[in-house]
Amino acid sequence: MSSEVKSFPAWHSRWTFILAATGSAVGLGNIWKFPYIAGENGGGAFVLVYLACILLLGIPVMVAEVMLGRSGRQSPINAMRSLTSAAGLHGFWNGIGWLGVVAGLLILSYYSVIAGWALAYIPEIATGRLQGESVQGVQELFNGLLQNPRRLVFWHSVFMLMTVGVVTVGVTRGLGVAVRVLMPLLFVLLVILLIFSYRQGDFARGFYFLFSPNFSALSLRGVLEALGHSFFTLSLGMGAIMAYGAYMPADASIGKTVLVVGFFDTLVALMAGMAIFPIVFAHGGIDPAAGPELLFISLPVAFGAMPGGILIGGLFFILVTIAAWSSAISLIEPGVAWLIETRGFNRFTANLLLGGMAWVLGLGTVLSFNEWDQYKFAGMTFFEGVDFLTSRIMLPLTGLFIAVFVGWILAPAVSKKELNGGHSRAWSFWYWVLRYICPPAITVVLVVGLYDSFV
Ligand code: PFF
């Protein structure tokens, strides 16, 4: 195994891991997806369930994933393979790595299309086209974009090339600057937006909508959506965090590190929500349950109305693209690492192959917003179907497998050693949650949520 160790040099410090993991976790899931699914599910109750899922299920599973990655020190599929064979376990458990690679590619296919929307907005805003625009004007511009498959494919291609390009060069380089400099900048812009929302939007109503739980508005399928999104937003269940764990220095504390990443990730999502909803409620024409277009309609109205809106708005969509880009890199990396380790690919061809596959699949998402919008399967368009399959089935399922594998199958000594557990209370608490809370809770939400979705 020593040769694999060499191909996975540990990152210099815990902070490098924190930055990379935050780069992976903070992305479209926080800024685009969280606000719109919270809006679709009636706000407060959904947010509460989502926060509970992050704390009780997401964080423990994340600790387990990072731990598996660090003790395996290989790509997720092979890490699982060596852990299972070393422990004499059934090959079934290798499936965790596989399911993850497939889920990563499926997610990347639509992620790239949505990141393309953000890219397409940069020239629109930078040229002042949205200055002083009404809700209707922004809506028209957005509809014009969605109704034009060629433009969508163009921006989808630009984003995919950016992703494939950087993964080809090597993940550790380039990513550092993006996360160290640009993420804090994104944070600053969110603060500016929050101040604007506070002064110009209906802040009280936005706050009430997001934080006052109204459980009658939340269905069981909504609970499953909250669970799935807690895994999505923390980049769990796909091997992404496992792959990054492989680079983590042996003496860094996994538990503390994961808490830091989870905290920032949740903070960014809540800030995005609190920037968006006061604007939504201050303008009659925007429906909080508008769906995927919510971010792209609400914030441009604000940029069009604020001093310096061209600069702030342009910069905002540049930074959203970069946040999406550092997440997309981690979506493709597990598959790339596996192709290199076991199939003799080089980085370039591995990327081209997987990026190409995700690009082709992404065309389905492009068309589901225009020419294929009436083609539905089980009431879902192609985009909705891929999102459903990944976020609400594959991620919770892999999360469940990871919890069962680490909690019940793998010898406790492995996690104790990796987590410097000894007899510490923190380790015992985590192990207890992973054994007794995660598996039954994920199973119940998955089964009941799926039943509610289809029956
Ligand atoms: N966590 C990312 C987001 O919230 O946008 C999405 C993501 C990245 C999911 C990487 C999964 C993953 F492996």
GROMACS .gro file of C-alpha atoms and ligand atoms in nm:
model
  468
    1MET     CA    1   0.000   0.000   0.000
    2SER     CA    2   0.296   0.229   0.034
    3SER     CA    3   0.286   0.329  -0.333
    4GLU     CA    4  -0.072   0.452  -0.290
    5VAL     CA    5   0.033   0.648   0.012
    6LYS     CA    6   0.290   0.818  -0.204
    7SER     CA    7   0.034   0.912  -0.467
    8PHE     CA    8  -0.174   1.072  -0.191
    9PRO     CA    9   0.058   1.317  -0.022
   10ALA     CA   10  -0.104   1.456   0.290
   11TRP     CA   11  -0.200   1.822   0.269
   12HIS     CA   12   0.017   2.051   0.471
   13SER     CA   13  -0.224   2.139   0.738
   14ARG     CA   14  -0.568   2.086   0.869
   15TRP     CA   15  -0.661   2.422   0.724
   16THR     CA   16  -0.591   2.310   0.372
   17PHE     CA   17  -0.838   2.031   0.423
   18ILE     CA   18  -1.090   2.270   0.577
   19LEU     CA   19  -1.058   2.501   0.278
   20ALA     CA   20  -1.091   2.223   0.024
   21ALA     CA   21  -1.383   2.061   0.203
   22THR     CA   22  -1.554   2.399   0.240
   23GLY     CA   23  -1.489   2.460  -0.129
   24SER     CA   24  -1.666   2.135  -0.202
   25ALA     CA   25  -1.951   2.187   0.043
   26VAL     CA   26  -2.032   2.552  -0.033
   27GLY     CA   27  -2.177   2.578  -0.379
   28LEU     CA   28  -2.503   2.593  -0.569
   29GLY     CA   29  -2.655   2.377  -0.297
   30ASN     CA   30  -2.631   2.665  -0.051
   31ILE     CA   31  -2.702   2.965  -0.268
   32TRP     CA   32  -2.937   2.830  -0.534
   33LYS     CA   33  -3.092   2.508  -0.408
   34PHE     CA   34  -3.146   2.563  -0.036
   35PRO     CA   35  -3.352   2.883  -0.076
   36TYR     CA   36  -3.571   2.742  -0.351
   37ILE     CA   37  -3.649   2.409  -0.184
   38ALA     CA   38  -3.711   2.588   0.146
   39GLY     CA   39  -3.954   2.812  -0.045
   40GLU     CA   40  -4.126   2.516  -0.211
   41ASN     CA   41  -4.171   2.345   0.124
   42GLY     CA   42  -4.320   2.640   0.306
   43GLY     CA   43  -4.012   2.771   0.491
   44GLY     CA   44  -3.963   2.736   0.868
   45ALA     CA   45  -4.056   2.373   0.935
   46PHE     CA   46  -3.840   2.258   0.644
   47VAL     CA   47  -3.548   2.467   0.769
   48LEU     CA   48  -3.580   2.321   1.117
   49VAL     CA   49  -3.584   1.963   0.988
   50TYR     CA   50  -3.292   2.044   0.760
   51LEU     CA   51  -3.089   2.180   1.053
   52ALA     CA   52  -3.173   1.873   1.260
   53CYS     CA   53  -3.063   1.648   0.973
   54ILE     CA   54  -2.732   1.834   0.942
   55LEU     CA   55  -2.658   1.799   1.314
   56LEU     CA   56  -2.784   1.450   1.385
   57LEU     CA   57  -2.717   1.272   1.057
   58GLY     CA   58  -2.497   1.481   0.827
   59ILE     CA   59  -2.217   1.562   1.071
   60PRO     CA   60  -2.179   1.205   1.208
   61VAL     CA   61  -2.183   1.057   0.858
   62MET     CA   62  -1.932   1.320   0.743
   63VAL     CA   63  -1.696   1.222   1.024
   64ALA     CA   64  -1.734   0.859   0.915
   65GLU     CA   65  -1.663   0.945   0.551
   66VAL     CA   66  -1.353   1.152   0.621
   67MET     CA   67  -1.231   0.879   0.852
   68LEU     CA   68  -1.279   0.611   0.586
   69GLY     CA   69  -1.096   0.822   0.331
   70ARG     CA   70  -0.804   0.892   0.561
   71SER     CA   71  -0.759   0.534   0.674
   72GLY     CA   72  -0.788   0.407   0.314
   73ARG     CA   73  -0.569   0.679   0.155
   74GLN     CA   74  -0.691   0.595  -0.196
   75SER     CA   75  -0.982   0.676  -0.425
   76PRO     CA   76  -1.316   0.598  -0.256
   77ILE     CA   77  -1.382   0.279  -0.451
   78ASN     CA   78  -1.037   0.140  -0.372
   79ALA     CA   79  -1.039   0.271  -0.017
   80MET     CA   80  -1.354   0.072   0.045
   81ARG     CA   81  -1.203  -0.226  -0.131
   82SER     CA   82  -0.890  -0.237   0.083
   83LEU     CA   83  -1.081  -0.171   0.407
   84THR     CA   84  -1.329  -0.447   0.333
   85SER     CA   85  -1.074  -0.702   0.220
   86ALA     CA   86  -0.842  -0.625   0.512
   87ALA     CA   87  -1.136  -0.692   0.743
   88GLY     CA   88  -1.244  -1.000   0.544
   89LEU     CA   89  -1.580  -0.843   0.464
   90HIS     CA   90  -1.825  -0.905   0.185
   91GLY     CA   91  -1.765  -0.728  -0.147
   92PHE     CA   92  -2.112  -0.574  -0.124
   93TRP     CA   93  -1.961  -0.290   0.076
   94ASN     CA   94  -1.748  -0.185  -0.219
   95GLY     CA   95  -2.076  -0.076  -0.372
   96ILE     CA   96  -2.063   0.234  -0.153
   97GLY     CA   97  -1.773   0.366  -0.358
   98TRP     CA   98  -1.945   0.279  -0.686
   99LEU     CA   99  -2.278   0.432  -0.601
  100GLY     CA  100  -2.091   0.746  -0.509
  101VAL     CA  101  -1.904   0.777  -0.836
  102VAL     CA  102  -2.226   0.733  -1.036
  103ALA     CA  103  -2.417   0.982  -0.818
  104GLY     CA  104  -2.133   1.232  -0.859
  105LEU     CA  105  -2.152   1.216  -1.237
  106LEU     CA  106  -2.530   1.244  -1.243
  107ILE     CA  107  -2.521   1.548  -1.015
  108LEU     CA  108  -2.240   1.710  -1.214
  109SER     CA  109  -2.452   1.678  -1.529
  110TYR     CA  110  -2.716   1.920  -1.403
  111TYR     CA  111  -2.490   2.117  -1.170
  112SER     CA  112  -2.297   2.234  -1.473
  113VAL     CA  113  -2.614   2.351  -1.649
  114ILE     CA  114  -2.723   2.560  -1.351
  115ALA     CA  115  -2.373   2.701  -1.304
  116GLY     CA  116  -2.406   2.793  -1.672
  117TRP     CA  117  -2.707   3.011  -1.581
  118ALA     CA  118  -2.486   3.200  -1.336
  119LEU     CA  119  -2.220   3.240  -1.605
  120ALA     CA  120  -2.479   3.368  -1.852
  121TYR     CA  121  -2.589   3.631  -1.601
  122ILE     CA  122  -2.242   3.783  -1.565
  123PRO     CA  123  -2.242   3.968  -1.901
  124GLU     CA  124  -2.609   4.061  -1.862
  125ILE     CA  125  -2.542   4.233  -1.531
  126ALA     CA  126  -2.199   4.374  -1.614
  127THR     CA  127  -2.338   4.554  -1.917
  128GLY     CA  128  -2.601   4.722  -1.705
  129ARG     CA  129  -2.885   4.544  -1.882
  130LEU     CA  130  -3.062   4.476  -1.554
  131GLN     CA  131  -3.024   4.821  -1.399
  132GLY     CA  132  -3.356   4.942  -1.266
  133GLU     CA  133  -3.531   4.638  -1.412
  134SER     CA  134  -3.868   4.533  -1.269
  135VAL     CA  135  -3.952   4.178  -1.162
  136GLN     CA  136  -4.123   4.130  -1.498
  137GLY     CA  137  -3.817   4.251  -1.685
  138VAL     CA  138  -3.587   4.010  -1.501
  139GLN     CA  139  -3.837   3.729  -1.550
  140GLU     CA  140  -3.843   3.795  -1.923
  141LEU     CA  141  -3.467   3.789  -1.943
  142PHE     CA  142  -3.454   3.464  -1.750
  143ASN     CA  143  -3.726   3.303  -1.964
  144GLY     CA  144  -3.538   3.415  -2.273
  145LEU     CA  145  -3.233   3.229  -2.148
  146LEU     CA  146  -3.426   2.912  -2.061
  147GLN     CA  147  -3.604   2.907  -2.395
  148ASN     CA  148  -3.276   2.914  -2.581
  149PRO     CA  149  -3.115   2.567  -2.567
  150ARG     CA  150  -2.813   2.681  -2.767
  151ARG     CA  151  -2.721   2.946  -2.516
  152LEU     CA  152  -2.773   2.701  -2.231
  153VAL     CA  153  -2.552   2.442  -2.400
  154PHE     CA  154  -2.287   2.705  -2.464
  155TRP     CA  155  -2.262   2.808  -2.098
  156HIS     CA  156  -2.293   2.449  -1.980
  157SER     CA  157  -1.995   2.367  -2.202
  158VAL     CA  158  -1.791   2.661  -2.073
  159PHE     CA  159  -1.847   2.548  -1.714
  160MET     CA  160  -1.767   2.184  -1.790
  161LEU     CA  161  -1.444   2.287  -1.962
  162MET     CA  162  -1.348   2.493  -1.657
  163THR     CA  163  -1.405   2.190  -1.434
  164VAL     CA  164  -1.226   1.939  -1.653
  165GLY     CA  165  -0.943   2.187  -1.703
  166VAL     CA  166  -0.863   2.232  -1.338
  167VAL     CA  167  -0.897   1.867  -1.247
  168THR     CA  168  -0.654   1.787  -1.526
  169VAL     CA  169  -0.393   2.017  -1.379
  170GLY     CA  170  -0.433   1.857  -1.035
  171VAL     CA  171  -0.679   1.934  -0.763
  172THR     CA  172  -0.452   2.069  -0.498
  173ARG     CA  173  -0.314   2.350  -0.711
  174GLY     CA  174  -0.547   2.633  -0.806
  175LEU     CA  175  -0.815   2.522  -0.570
  176GLY     CA  176  -0.629   2.678  -0.277
  177VAL     CA  177  -0.640   3.030  -0.416
  178ALA     CA  178  -1.001   2.997  -0.517
  179VAL     CA  179  -1.108   2.896  -0.172
  180ARG     CA  180  -0.872   3.107   0.036
  181VAL     CA  181  -0.941   3.435  -0.138
  182LEU     CA  182  -1.268   3.406  -0.323
  183MET     CA  183  -1.482   3.225  -0.067
  184PRO     CA  184  -1.429   3.498   0.194
  185LEU     CA  185  -1.516   3.749  -0.076
  186LEU     CA  186  -1.840   3.566  -0.148
  187PHE     CA  187  -1.910   3.581   0.222
  188VAL     CA  188  -1.856   3.958   0.224
  189LEU     CA  189  -2.094   3.999  -0.071
  190LEU     CA  190  -2.357   3.797   0.113
  191VAL     CA  191  -2.319   4.032   0.408
  192ILE     CA  192  -2.370   4.330   0.174
  193LEU     CA  193  -2.679   4.163   0.032
  194LEU     CA  194  -2.810   4.095   0.380
  195ILE     CA  195  -2.772   4.462   0.470
  196PHE     CA  196  -2.955   4.558   0.152
  197SER     CA  197  -3.234   4.310   0.228
  198TYR     CA  198  -3.258   4.445   0.578
  199ARG     CA  199  -3.296   4.801   0.459
  200GLN     CA  200  -3.494   4.761   0.141
  201GLY     CA  201  -3.669   4.427   0.167
  202ASP     CA  202  -3.939   4.291   0.392
  203PHE     CA  203  -3.687   4.156   0.640
  204ALA     CA  204  -3.934   4.067   0.915
  205ARG     CA  205  -4.150   3.864   0.681
  206GLY     CA  206  -3.847   3.688   0.531
  207PHE     CA  207  -3.719   3.605   0.876
  208TYR     CA  208  -4.056   3.479   0.989
  209PHE     CA  209  -4.093   3.269   0.675
  210LEU     CA  210  -3.755   3.100   0.722
  211PHE     CA  211  -3.750   3.052   1.095
  212SER     CA  212  -4.102   3.016   1.223
  213PRO     CA  213  -4.199   2.652   1.179
  214ASN     CA  214  -4.536   2.577   1.029
  215PHE     CA  215  -4.550   2.201   1.019
  216SER     CA  216  -4.872   2.184   0.824
  217ALA     CA  217  -4.679   2.319   0.525
  218LEU     CA  218  -4.427   2.034   0.534
  219SER     CA  219  -4.511   1.701   0.375
  220LEU     CA  220  -4.331   1.372   0.435
  221ARG     CA  221  -4.167   1.400   0.097
  222GLY     CA  222  -4.049   1.742   0.211
  223VAL     CA  223  -3.881   1.576   0.510
  224LEU     CA  224  -3.700   1.341   0.272
  225GLU     CA  225  -3.599   1.643   0.064
  226ALA     CA  226  -3.452   1.804   0.379
  227LEU     CA  227  -3.258   1.488   0.459
  228GLY     CA  228  -3.131   1.449   0.104
  229HIS     CA  229  -3.030   1.812   0.094
  230SER     CA  230  -2.836   1.786   0.419
  231PHE     CA  231  -2.620   1.521   0.250
  232PHE     CA  232  -2.604   1.715  -0.077
  233THR     CA  233  -2.494   2.039   0.085
  234LEU     CA  234  -2.220   1.871   0.290
  235SER     CA  235  -2.103   1.680  -0.021
  236LEU     CA  236  -2.176   1.347   0.147
  237GLY     CA  237  -2.262   1.009   0.008
  238MET     CA  238  -2.058   1.047  -0.305
  239GLY     CA  239  -1.705   0.979  -0.205
  240ALA     CA  240  -1.615   1.347  -0.256
  241ILE     CA  241  -1.536   1.408   0.108
  242MET     CA  242  -1.391   1.058   0.132
  243ALA     CA  243  -1.154   1.141  -0.152
  244TYR     CA  244  -1.046   1.461   0.022
  245GLY     CA  245  -1.011   1.273   0.352
  246ALA     CA  246  -0.742   1.067   0.182
  247TYR     CA  247  -0.525   1.379   0.171
  248MET     CA  248  -0.582   1.479   0.532
  249PRO     CA  249  -0.280   1.482   0.765
  250ALA     CA  250  -0.281   1.188   1.005
  251ASP     CA  251  -0.266   1.396   1.320
  252ALA     CA  252  -0.547   1.641   1.243
  253SER     CA  253  -0.868   1.611   1.444
  254ILE     CA  254  -1.143   1.493   1.212
  255GLY     CA  255  -1.428   1.578   1.449
  256LYS     CA  256  -1.335   1.941   1.501
  257THR     CA  257  -1.255   1.989   1.135
  258VAL     CA  258  -1.592   1.852   1.025
  259LEU     CA  259  -1.772   2.079   1.271
  260VAL     CA  260  -1.598   2.384   1.125
  261VAL     CA  261  -1.692   2.288   0.768
  262GLY     CA  262  -2.051   2.207   0.868
  263PHE     CA  263  -2.084   2.539   1.045
  264PHE     CA  264  -1.966   2.749   0.750
  265ASP     CA  265  -2.176   2.553   0.507
  266THR     CA  266  -2.493   2.603   0.711
  267LEU     CA  267  -2.415   2.968   0.770
  268VAL     CA  268  -2.381   3.041   0.398
  269ALA     CA  269  -2.711   2.868   0.320
  270LEU     CA  270  -2.898   3.062   0.589
  271MET     CA  271  -2.740   3.389   0.477
  272ALA     CA  272  -2.844   3.323   0.118
  273GLY     CA  273  -3.197   3.249   0.236
  274MET     CA  274  -3.207   3.566   0.445
  275ALA     CA  275  -3.079   3.772   0.153
  276ILE     CA  276  -3.336   3.631  -0.088
  277PHE     CA  277  -3.669   3.605   0.096
  278PRO     CA  278  -3.698   3.967   0.218
  279ILE     CA  279  -3.658   4.072  -0.147
  280VAL     CA  280  -3.912   3.813  -0.257
  281PHE     CA  281  -4.170   3.942  -0.011
  282ALA     CA  282  -4.101   4.307  -0.086
  283HIS     CA  283  -4.188   4.251  -0.453
  284GLY     CA  284  -4.534   4.121  -0.520
  285GLY     CA  285  -4.444   3.944  -0.841
  286ILE     CA  286  -4.209   3.679  -0.701
  287ASP     CA  287  -4.348   3.353  -0.569
  288PRO     CA  288  -4.144   3.208  -0.279
  289ALA     CA  289  -4.227   2.865  -0.421
  290ALA     CA  290  -4.110   2.963  -0.771
  291GLY     CA  291  -3.860   2.676  -0.783
  292PRO     CA  292  -3.517   2.669  -0.951
  293GLU     CA  293  -3.554   3.022  -1.088
  294LEU     CA  294  -3.587   3.184  -0.741
  295LEU     CA  295  -3.225   3.300  -0.706
  296PHE     CA  296  -3.208   3.417  -1.066
  297ILE     CA  297  -3.519   3.632  -1.039
  298SER     CA  298  -3.494   3.773  -0.687
  299LEU     CA  299  -3.136   3.891  -0.650
  300PRO     CA  300  -3.104   4.060  -0.991
  301VAL     CA  301  -3.401   4.277  -0.895
  302ALA     CA  302  -3.202   4.382  -0.588
  303PHE     CA  303  -2.882   4.441  -0.788
  304GLY     CA  304  -3.079   4.652  -1.032
  305ALA     CA  305  -3.199   4.872  -0.748
  306MET     CA  306  -2.886   4.917  -0.535
  307PRO     CA  307  -2.604   5.167  -0.576
  308GLY     CA  308  -2.305   4.991  -0.733
  309GLY     CA  309  -2.539   4.710  -0.838
  310ILE     CA  310  -2.353   4.645  -1.164
  311LEU     CA  311  -2.030   4.579  -0.983
  312ILE     CA  312  -2.179   4.392  -0.689
  313GLY     CA  313  -2.414   4.187  -0.907
  314GLY     CA  314  -2.147   4.101  -1.161
  315LEU     CA  315  -1.906   4.002  -0.887
  316PHE     CA  316  -2.175   3.800  -0.712
  317PHE     CA  317  -2.242   3.578  -1.012
  318ILE     CA  318  -1.868   3.541  -1.076
  319LEU     CA  319  -1.824   3.420  -0.720
  320VAL     CA  320  -2.126   3.189  -0.740
  321THR     CA  321  -1.968   3.034  -1.048
  322ILE     CA  322  -1.641   2.988  -0.862
  323ALA     CA  323  -1.816   2.834  -0.562
  324ALA     CA  324  -1.994   2.598  -0.800
  325TRP     CA  325  -1.666   2.522  -0.972
  326SER     CA  326  -1.484   2.420  -0.653
  327SER     CA  327  -1.779   2.190  -0.579
  328ALA     CA  328  -1.789   2.047  -0.931
  329ILE     CA  329  -1.423   1.955  -0.904
  330SER     CA  330  -1.504   1.737  -0.606
  331LEU     CA  331  -1.795   1.576  -0.791
  332ILE     CA  332  -1.570   1.445  -1.065
  333GLU     CA  333  -1.256   1.372  -0.859
  334PRO     CA  334  -1.359   1.036  -0.704
  335GLY     CA  335  -1.423   0.884  -1.048
  336VAL     CA  336  -1.105   1.035  -1.190
  337ALA     CA  337  -0.892   0.905  -0.903
  338TRP     CA  338  -1.038   0.559  -0.948
  339LEU     CA  339  -0.979   0.549  -1.326
  340ILE     CA  340  -0.617   0.652  -1.269
  341GLU     CA  341  -0.551   0.400  -0.992
  342THR     CA  342  -0.708   0.096  -1.143
  343ARG     CA  343  -0.766   0.146  -1.511
  344GLY     CA  344  -0.432   0.298  -1.603
  345PHE     CA  345  -0.586   0.623  -1.731
  346ASN     CA  346  -0.392   0.946  -1.706
  347ARG     CA  347  -0.554   1.250  -1.548
  348PHE     CA  348  -0.631   1.407  -1.883
  349THR     CA  349  -0.815   1.115  -2.042
  350ALA     CA  350  -0.993   1.021  -1.719
  351ASN     CA  351  -1.128   1.373  -1.698
  352LEU     CA  352  -1.221   1.395  -2.058
  353LEU     CA  353  -1.413   1.070  -2.038
  354LEU     CA  354  -1.609   1.151  -1.721
  355GLY     CA  355  -1.655   1.521  -1.804
  356GLY     CA  356  -1.777   1.417  -2.151
  357MET     CA  357  -2.028   1.174  -2.004
  358ALA     CA  358  -2.160   1.433  -1.761
  359TRP     CA  359  -2.178   1.691  -2.043
  360VAL     CA  360  -2.391   1.463  -2.262
  361LEU     CA  361  -2.626   1.384  -1.973
  362GLY     CA  362  -2.648   1.755  -1.901
  363LEU     CA  363  -2.812   1.806  -2.241
  364GLY     CA  364  -3.116   1.629  -2.095
  365THR     CA  365  -3.134   1.894  -1.823
  366VAL     CA  366  -3.093   2.174  -2.078
  367LEU     CA  367  -3.385   2.040  -2.281
  368SER     CA  368  -3.605   1.977  -1.979
  369PHE     CA  369  -3.641   2.354  -1.940
  370ASN     CA  370  -3.764   2.403  -2.294
  371GLU     CA  371  -3.822   2.146  -2.570
  372TRP     CA  372  -3.873   1.850  -2.339
  373ASP     CA  373  -4.064   2.031  -2.069
  374GLN     CA  374  -4.382   1.835  -2.134
  375TYR     CA  375  -4.208   1.498  -2.124
  376LYS     CA  376  -4.249   1.376  -1.770
  377PHE     CA  377  -4.182   1.050  -1.598
  378ALA     CA  378  -4.370   0.999  -1.270
  379GLY     CA  379  -4.460   1.367  -1.293
  380MET     CA  380  -4.097   1.478  -1.322
  381THR     CA  381  -3.898   1.637  -1.602
  382PHE     CA  382  -3.554   1.497  -1.685
  383PHE     CA  383  -3.384   1.748  -1.456
  384GLU     CA  384  -3.627   1.682  -1.172
  385GLY     CA  385  -3.582   1.308  -1.220
  386VAL     CA  386  -3.202   1.322  -1.200
  387ASP     CA  387  -3.224   1.547  -0.894
  388PHE     CA  388  -3.476   1.316  -0.731
  389LEU     CA  389  -3.277   1.001  -0.805
  390THR     CA  390  -2.953   1.148  -0.671
  391SER     CA  391  -3.055   1.374  -0.382
  392ARG     CA  392  -3.348   1.178  -0.252
  393ILE     CA  393  -3.248   0.817  -0.322
  394MET     CA  394  -2.879   0.769  -0.388
  395LEU     CA  395  -2.731   1.010  -0.131
  396PRO     CA  396  -2.948   0.898   0.163
  397LEU     CA  397  -2.885   0.536   0.062
  398THR     CA  398  -2.508   0.578   0.054
  399GLY     CA  399  -2.525   0.774   0.379
  400LEU     CA  400  -2.716   0.483   0.532
  401PHE     CA  401  -2.461   0.230   0.405
  402ILE     CA  402  -2.175   0.436   0.544
  403ALA     CA  403  -2.340   0.463   0.885
  404VAL     CA  404  -2.411   0.089   0.896
  405PHE     CA  405  -2.066   0.001   0.766
  406VAL     CA  406  -1.874   0.215   1.012
  407GLY     CA  407  -2.118   0.168   1.302
  408TRP     CA  408  -2.186  -0.203   1.277
  409ILE     CA  409  -1.947  -0.380   1.040
  410LEU     CA  410  -1.605  -0.220   1.065
  411ALA     CA  411  -1.414  -0.301   1.383
  412PRO     CA  412  -1.453  -0.009   1.627
  413ALA     CA  413  -1.076  -0.011   1.672
  414VAL     CA  414  -1.035   0.138   1.322
  415SER     CA  415  -1.246   0.444   1.391
  416LYS     CA  416  -1.111   0.473   1.743
  417LYS     CA  417  -0.759   0.493   1.610
  418GLU     CA  418  -0.839   0.738   1.330
  419LEU     CA  419  -1.044   0.961   1.555
  420ASN     CA  420  -0.788   0.946   1.835
  421GLY     CA  421  -1.082   0.819   2.033
  422GLY     CA  422  -0.938   0.604   2.305
  423HIS     CA  423  -1.212   0.613   2.558
  424SER     CA  424  -1.305   0.970   2.495
  425ARG     CA  425  -1.664   1.074   2.540
  426ALA     CA  426  -1.677   1.245   2.204
  427TRP     CA  427  -1.588   0.924   2.023
  428SER     CA  428  -1.839   0.719   2.223
  429PHE     CA  429  -2.114   0.971   2.158
  430TRP     CA  430  -2.041   0.984   1.787
  431TYR     CA  431  -2.027   0.604   1.765
  432TRP     CA  432  -2.355   0.573   1.949
  433VAL     CA  433  -2.530   0.822   1.716
  434LEU     CA  434  -2.387   0.647   1.411
  435ARG     CA  435  -2.511   0.308   1.533
  436TYR     CA  436  -2.846   0.385   1.685
  437ILE     CA  437  -2.970   0.714   1.542
  438CYS     CA  438  -2.845   0.737   1.184
  439PRO     CA  439  -2.951   0.399   1.039
  440PRO     CA  440  -3.309   0.391   1.171
  441ALA     CA  441  -3.370   0.763   1.111
  442ILE     CA  442  -3.240   0.755   0.753
  443THR     CA  443  -3.433   0.435   0.677
  444VAL     CA  444  -3.762   0.568   0.810
  445VAL     CA  445  -3.733   0.904   0.632
  446LEU     CA  446  -3.631   0.732   0.308
  447VAL     CA  447  -3.911   0.476   0.309
  448VAL     CA  448  -4.186   0.711   0.426
  449GLY     CA  449  -4.067   0.994   0.201
  450LEU     CA  450  -4.056   0.772  -0.107
  451TYR     CA  451  -4.397   0.631  -0.026
  452ASP     CA  452  -4.534   0.983   0.006
  453SER     CA  453  -4.372   1.083  -0.321
  454PHE     CA  454  -4.529   0.813  -0.532
  455VAL     CA  455  -4.836   0.678  -0.360
  456PFF     N1  456  -2.210   2.043  -0.170
  456PFF     C1  457  -2.226   2.101  -0.300
  456PFF     C2  458  -2.326   2.213  -0.291
  456PFF     O1  459  -2.391   2.230  -0.187
  456PFF     O2  460  -2.343   2.284  -0.389
  456PFF     C3  461  -2.269   2.001  -0.402
  456PFF     C4  462  -2.189   1.878  -0.401
  456PFF     C5  463  -2.052   1.880  -0.425
  456PFF     C6  464  -2.250   1.761  -0.370
  456PFF     C7  465  -1.977   1.765  -0.419
  456PFF     C8  466  -2.176   1.646  -0.365
  456PFF     C9  467  -2.040   1.650  -0.389
  456PFF     F1  468  -1.974   1.540  -0.385
   0.00000   0.00000   0.00000
